[in-house]
Short mmCIF file of C-alpha atoms in Angstrom, two decimals:
data_model
loop_
_atom_site.label_atom_id
_atom_site.label_comp_id
_atom_site.label_asym_id
_atom_site.label_seq_id
_atom_site.Cartn_x
_atom_site.Cartn_y
_atom_site.Cartn_z
CA UNK A 1 -90.74 -61.59 150.29
CA UNK A 2 -87.65 -59.79 151.52
CA UNK A 3 -87.72 -56.17 150.34
CA UNK A 4 -84.09 -55.25 151.20
CA UNK A 5 -85.25 -52.09 152.93
CA UNK A 6 -87.15 -50.80 149.90
CA UNK A 7 -90.78 -49.83 150.01
CA UNK A 8 -92.20 -50.20 146.53
CA UNK A 9 -95.36 -48.16 146.38
CA UNK A 10 -98.42 -49.10 144.31
CA UNK A 11 -98.77 -45.45 143.34
CA UNK A 12 -96.10 -42.79 143.29
CA UNK A 13 -96.80 -40.02 145.82
CA UNK A 14 -98.47 -36.81 144.67
CA UNK A 15 -96.35 -33.78 143.90
CA UNK A 16 -96.83 -32.21 147.31
CA UNK A 17 -95.61 -35.34 149.09
CA UNK A 18 -91.89 -35.39 150.01
CA UNK A 19 -89.93 -38.14 148.29
CA UNK A 20 -87.08 -39.68 150.30
CA UNK A 21 -84.14 -40.19 147.91
CA UNK A 22 -81.41 -41.61 150.12
CA UNK A 23 -78.59 -43.40 148.30
CA UNK A 24 -78.84 -47.17 148.74
CA UNK A 25 -75.80 -49.02 147.40
CA UNK A 26 -76.50 -52.68 146.73
CA UNK A 27 -76.06 -55.29 144.01
CA UNK A 28 -78.89 -56.46 141.79
CA UNK A 29 -81.52 -58.24 143.90
CA UNK A 30 -83.80 -60.43 141.83
CA UNK A 31 -86.67 -60.57 144.35
CA UNK A 32 -86.74 -56.79 144.65
CA UNK A 33 -86.57 -56.32 140.89
CA UNK A 34 -89.47 -58.74 140.38
CA UNK A 35 -91.43 -56.93 143.09
CA UNK A 36 -90.86 -53.68 141.17
CA UNK A 37 -92.39 -55.44 138.14
CA UNK A 38 -95.34 -56.75 140.14
CA UNK A 39 -94.16 -60.35 139.89
CA UNK A 40 -93.63 -62.87 142.66
CA UNK A 41 -91.75 -65.32 140.46
CA UNK A 42 -90.89 -66.05 136.83
CA UNK A 43 -91.54 -69.48 135.33
CA UNK A 44 -88.66 -71.21 133.57
CA UNK A 45 -88.20 -71.35 129.82
CA UNK A 46 -89.86 -69.27 127.13
CA UNK A 47 -92.96 -68.55 129.24
CA UNK A 48 -90.76 -66.77 131.75
CA UNK A 49 -89.03 -64.80 129.03
CA UNK A 50 -92.39 -63.60 127.69
CA UNK A 51 -93.65 -62.73 131.16
CA UNK A 52 -90.49 -60.83 132.07
CA UNK A 53 -90.43 -58.60 128.98
CA UNK A 54 -94.13 -57.78 129.22
CA UNK A 55 -93.96 -57.01 132.95
CA UNK A 56 -91.00 -54.66 132.56
CA UNK A 57 -92.64 -52.77 129.68
CA UNK A 58 -95.69 -52.23 131.89
CA UNK A 59 -93.85 -51.35 135.10
CA UNK A 60 -90.82 -49.35 133.91
CA UNK A 61 -91.85 -46.67 131.41
CA UNK A 62 -89.80 -45.81 128.39
CA UNK A 63 -89.07 -42.09 128.85
CA UNK A 64 -86.35 -39.51 128.27
CA UNK A 65 -86.67 -37.03 131.14
CA UNK A 66 -82.91 -36.92 131.76
CA UNK A 67 -81.86 -36.24 128.12
CA UNK A 68 -84.66 -33.67 127.77
CA UNK A 69 -83.23 -31.86 130.81
CA UNK A 70 -79.71 -31.99 129.37
CA UNK A 71 -78.42 -34.95 131.41
CA UNK A 72 -76.75 -38.11 130.16
CA UNK A 73 -78.15 -41.19 131.94
CA UNK A 74 -75.66 -43.37 133.78
CA UNK A 75 -75.36 -47.08 132.98
CA UNK A 76 -73.53 -47.81 136.22
CA UNK A 77 -75.38 -50.73 137.81
CA UNK A 78 -75.82 -48.96 141.15
CA UNK A 79 -77.13 -45.82 139.43
CA UNK A 80 -79.57 -47.88 137.38
CA UNK A 81 -80.78 -49.69 140.47
CA UNK A 82 -81.32 -46.44 142.31
CA UNK A 83 -83.15 -44.72 139.43
CA UNK A 84 -85.27 -47.54 138.03
CA UNK A 85 -85.97 -49.65 141.10
CA UNK A 86 -85.60 -47.48 144.21
CA UNK A 87 -86.72 -44.11 142.83
CA UNK A 88 -89.48 -45.63 140.65
CA UNK A 89 -88.42 -43.86 137.46
CA UNK A 90 -88.15 -45.16 133.91
CA UNK A 91 -85.53 -44.52 131.27
CA UNK A 92 -84.66 -44.98 127.64
CA UNK A 93 -83.42 -48.10 125.90
CA UNK A 94 -79.89 -48.31 127.28
CA UNK A 95 -81.04 -47.96 130.87
CA UNK A 96 -84.03 -50.29 130.55
CA UNK A 97 -82.27 -53.01 128.62
CA UNK A 98 -79.08 -52.98 130.69
CA UNK A 99 -81.29 -53.61 133.73
CA UNK A 100 -83.19 -56.30 131.82
CA UNK A 101 -79.87 -57.92 130.91
CA UNK A 102 -78.96 -58.17 134.59
CA UNK A 103 -82.29 -59.89 135.25
CA UNK A 104 -81.80 -62.30 132.33
CA UNK A 105 -78.42 -63.28 133.74
CA UNK A 106 -79.83 -63.79 137.24
CA UNK A 107 -82.58 -66.01 135.82
CA UNK A 108 -80.13 -68.14 133.88
CA UNK A 109 -81.00 -67.08 130.33
CA UNK A 110 -78.24 -67.11 127.69
CA UNK A 111 -78.55 -63.56 126.48
CA UNK A 112 -76.23 -61.33 124.47
CA UNK A 113 -76.62 -57.55 124.05
CA UNK A 114 -76.86 -56.19 120.51
CA UNK A 115 -76.61 -52.61 119.32
CA UNK A 116 -79.17 -51.57 116.73
CA UNK A 117 -79.76 -48.83 114.17
CA UNK A 118 -83.24 -47.31 114.39
CA UNK A 119 -85.10 -47.18 111.06
CA UNK A 120 -88.75 -46.35 111.83
CA UNK A 121 -89.72 -46.68 108.19
CA UNK A 122 -86.42 -45.64 106.62
CA UNK A 123 -84.68 -48.04 104.21
CA UNK A 124 -81.57 -48.02 106.39
CA UNK A 125 -80.72 -47.09 109.94
CA UNK A 126 -78.59 -44.34 111.39
CA UNK A 127 -76.10 -44.54 114.23
CA UNK A 128 -76.26 -47.41 116.73
CA UNK A 129 -78.50 -45.75 119.28
CA UNK A 130 -80.62 -48.69 120.42
CA UNK A 131 -79.86 -51.66 122.66
CA UNK A 132 -81.65 -55.01 122.72
CA UNK A 133 -80.84 -58.64 123.58
CA UNK A 134 -80.67 -61.90 121.68
CA UNK A 135 -81.49 -64.81 123.97
CA UNK A 136 -80.85 -68.40 122.95
CA UNK A 137 -83.07 -71.04 124.55
CA UNK A 138 -82.94 -74.69 123.50
CA UNK A 139 -81.36 -73.79 120.19
CA UNK A 140 -83.87 -71.06 119.30
CA UNK A 141 -82.95 -67.38 119.20
CA UNK A 142 -85.32 -64.71 120.54
CA UNK A 143 -85.15 -60.92 120.24
CA UNK A 144 -85.83 -59.59 123.75
CA UNK A 145 -86.37 -55.85 124.13
CA UNK A 146 -88.08 -53.81 126.86
CA UNK A 147 -86.78 -50.42 125.76
CA UNK A 148 -87.99 -49.40 122.31
CA UNK A 149 -91.26 -47.75 123.30
CA UNK A 150 -94.25 -47.55 120.97
CA UNK A 151 -94.52 -49.77 117.88
CA UNK A 152 -92.36 -52.47 119.50
CA UNK A 153 -93.68 -55.93 120.46
CA UNK A 154 -94.72 -56.59 124.04
CA UNK A 155 -93.23 -60.09 123.91
CA UNK A 156 -90.01 -61.59 122.52
CA UNK A 157 -89.85 -62.26 118.77
CA UNK A 158 -88.65 -65.64 117.52
CA UNK A 159 -85.61 -64.92 115.33
CA UNK A 160 -85.03 -68.50 114.26
CA UNK A 161 -88.46 -69.17 112.77
CA UNK A 162 -88.31 -66.57 110.00
CA UNK A 163 -92.12 -66.38 110.03
CA UNK A 164 -94.65 -63.67 110.81
CA UNK A 165 -95.66 -63.68 114.47
CA UNK A 166 -98.77 -62.23 116.06
CA UNK A 167 -98.16 -60.43 119.33
CA UNK A 168 -101.10 -58.75 121.08
CA UNK A 169 -103.00 -58.29 117.82
CA UNK A 170 -100.05 -57.05 115.70
CA UNK A 171 -97.86 -58.91 113.23
CA UNK A 172 -94.07 -58.82 113.48
CA UNK A 173 -91.26 -60.43 111.58
CA UNK A 174 -87.48 -60.36 111.44
CA UNK A 175 -86.12 -59.95 107.93
CA UNK A 176 -82.54 -60.40 106.78
CA UNK A 177 -81.01 -57.33 105.10
CA UNK A 178 -77.88 -58.67 103.38
CA UNK A 179 -76.81 -55.26 102.08
CA UNK A 180 -76.69 -53.77 105.58
CA UNK A 181 -75.55 -57.03 107.18
CA UNK A 182 -78.42 -56.78 109.65
CA UNK A 183 -81.54 -58.53 110.80
CA UNK A 184 -84.44 -56.09 110.82
CA UNK A 185 -87.43 -56.10 113.15
CA UNK A 186 -90.56 -55.10 111.23
CA UNK A 187 -94.17 -54.47 112.16
CA UNK A 188 -97.04 -54.85 109.70
CA UNK A 189 -99.16 -51.73 109.16
CA UNK A 190 -102.01 -50.78 106.83
CA UNK A 191 -99.48 -49.61 104.25
CA UNK A 192 -97.09 -52.57 104.50
CA UNK A 193 -94.16 -53.66 106.61
CA UNK A 194 -92.60 -50.91 108.76
CA UNK A 195 -88.92 -51.50 109.60
CA UNK A 196 -88.32 -50.57 113.24
CA UNK A 197 -84.62 -51.25 113.72
CA UNK A 198 -81.80 -53.40 112.37
CA UNK A 199 -79.15 -55.20 114.42
CA UNK A 200 -76.02 -57.23 113.78
CA UNK A 201 -74.12 -59.63 116.02
CA UNK A 202 -71.04 -57.57 116.79
CA UNK A 203 -70.70 -57.88 120.56
CA UNK A 204 -70.68 -54.39 122.12
CA UNK A 205 -68.27 -53.54 124.90
CA UNK A 206 -69.16 -51.45 127.94
CA UNK A 207 -67.48 -48.42 126.33
CA UNK A 208 -69.66 -48.88 123.22
CA UNK A 209 -72.81 -48.72 125.34
CA UNK A 210 -71.54 -45.66 127.19
CA UNK A 211 -70.68 -43.87 123.94
CA UNK A 212 -74.02 -44.78 122.33
CA UNK A 213 -75.88 -43.56 125.41
CA UNK A 214 -74.08 -40.22 125.24
CA UNK A 215 -74.81 -39.94 121.51
CA UNK A 216 -78.50 -40.74 121.95
CA UNK A 217 -78.85 -38.28 124.83
CA UNK A 218 -76.96 -35.32 123.38
CA UNK A 219 -76.73 -35.53 119.58
CA UNK A 220 -79.12 -33.00 117.97
CA UNK A 221 -79.98 -35.52 115.24
CA UNK A 222 -81.47 -37.80 117.88
CA UNK A 223 -84.91 -36.80 119.27
CA UNK A 224 -84.27 -37.30 122.96
CA UNK A 225 -82.72 -33.92 123.77
CA UNK A 226 -85.41 -31.91 122.01
CA UNK A 227 -88.64 -33.89 122.37
CA UNK A 228 -90.12 -35.35 125.56
CA UNK A 229 -91.93 -38.68 125.41
CA UNK A 230 -93.05 -41.48 127.68
CA UNK A 231 -94.67 -44.86 127.07
CA UNK A 232 -95.66 -47.89 129.09
CA UNK A 233 -97.81 -50.92 128.48
CA UNK A 234 -100.86 -52.01 130.44
CA UNK A 235 -102.73 -55.28 130.70
CA UNK A 236 -105.25 -54.17 128.06
CA UNK A 237 -103.41 -51.52 126.06
CA UNK A 238 -100.88 -48.76 126.61
CA UNK A 239 -100.35 -45.18 127.83
CA UNK A 240 -98.24 -42.66 125.94
CA UNK A 241 -97.14 -39.05 126.07
CA UNK A 242 -95.26 -36.91 123.56
CA UNK A 243 -94.67 -33.18 123.72
CA UNK A 244 -97.83 -32.45 125.68
CA UNK A 245 -100.19 -34.87 123.94
CA UNK A 246 -101.40 -37.80 126.02
CA UNK A 247 -103.05 -41.01 124.84
CA UNK A 248 -104.55 -43.98 126.63
CA UNK A 249 -105.60 -47.15 124.81
CA UNK A 250 -107.76 -49.66 126.65
CA UNK A 251 -109.32 -52.73 125.02
CA UNK A 252 -108.92 -51.20 121.56
CA UNK A 253 -110.51 -47.85 122.49
CA UNK A 254 -108.21 -44.81 122.24
CA UNK A 255 -108.53 -41.48 124.00
CA UNK A 256 -106.14 -38.59 123.27
CA UNK A 257 -105.97 -35.04 124.61
CA UNK A 258 -103.62 -32.09 125.08
CA UNK A 259 -102.02 -31.22 128.42
CA UNK A 260 -101.93 -27.45 128.47
CA UNK A 261 -100.73 -26.51 131.95
CA UNK A 262 -97.81 -27.37 134.21
CA UNK A 263 -100.08 -29.12 136.70
CA UNK A 264 -101.70 -31.24 133.98
CA UNK A 265 -98.31 -32.23 132.59
CA UNK A 266 -96.71 -33.10 135.91
CA UNK A 267 -99.77 -34.92 137.22
CA UNK A 268 -99.95 -37.06 134.08
CA UNK A 269 -96.29 -37.99 134.27
CA UNK A 270 -96.54 -38.67 137.99
CA UNK A 271 -99.87 -40.47 138.19
CA UNK A 272 -100.54 -42.04 134.79
CA UNK A 273 -96.96 -42.82 133.81
CA UNK A 274 -96.01 -43.68 137.42
CA UNK A 275 -92.76 -41.71 137.28
CA UNK A 276 -91.14 -41.05 140.63
CA UNK A 277 -89.00 -38.07 139.67
CA UNK A 278 -88.80 -35.28 142.25
CA UNK A 279 -91.17 -32.37 141.77
CA UNK A 280 -88.42 -30.03 140.58
CA UNK A 281 -87.52 -32.33 137.67
CA UNK A 282 -91.09 -32.66 136.47
CA UNK A 283 -91.59 -28.92 136.90
CA UNK A 284 -88.49 -28.33 134.76
CA UNK A 285 -89.92 -30.61 132.04
CA UNK A 286 -93.22 -28.72 132.08
CA UNK A 287 -91.48 -25.34 132.08
CA UNK A 288 -89.34 -26.18 129.07
CA UNK A 289 -92.20 -27.74 127.11
CA UNK A 290 -94.63 -24.91 127.79
CA UNK A 291 -92.06 -22.21 127.04
CA UNK A 292 -90.62 -23.68 123.83
CA UNK A 293 -93.46 -25.84 122.51
CA UNK A 294 -93.06 -29.18 120.75
CA UNK A 295 -89.83 -29.81 118.82
#
């Protein structure tokens, strides 16, 4: 497979290893993107859609290092390519799902971006600070999302069916909220259905995505500027991090612990979350978290 001059490492180098960060300007390259996801190819149809979303959730962590350090992530395609593919970093929903949208287009899927209002248990959502996709395949609509982090499904959700759907041992559904004019993604919990986010079909423009990204990254009422988190899926579970507390779930068994030093924090983000940020960025994350404590 042609790698377009990129060397995609199986493991990100340790903190004391120099990271070459030369600027490589190039358009979206499907083969290189799939290589970043650990895929050699994607089958056609719904199977490919499922495989693509799952692989991106596992390979490109949901994380908010830039907003936590006071930076607004760029949605410029070249910047996204550099950060997510070349530099082996992750990002939050706008970054991850804009990149996913480019892949969907390259693979021939009929996808449309939708802006969503996060609910996370609330009866209604706030500002439109989440991005997902609605993909239509053979007359059926699917919610495709690789950028919501924990609680979200690992595979696309069938919008058209209106039924509960089991995904990796959890039940999801999409409910119509006529008052809000939204369709709401919900996950079943021990206490009932938890609304995750609601979305409508108003087509966002590029300026809408840019404005929502700025709002999510800088608005004090959003968590990303004050709380640091990271999440990625694995073949048998998931790995997460929030404000110094790490968790790993494998085959239904969960292990959680506190990261109490700068070296523990940076090593976890580098080695377990596979984040390729330069040492100074991870050190700045650890310094802020250890000096201020959780939000």
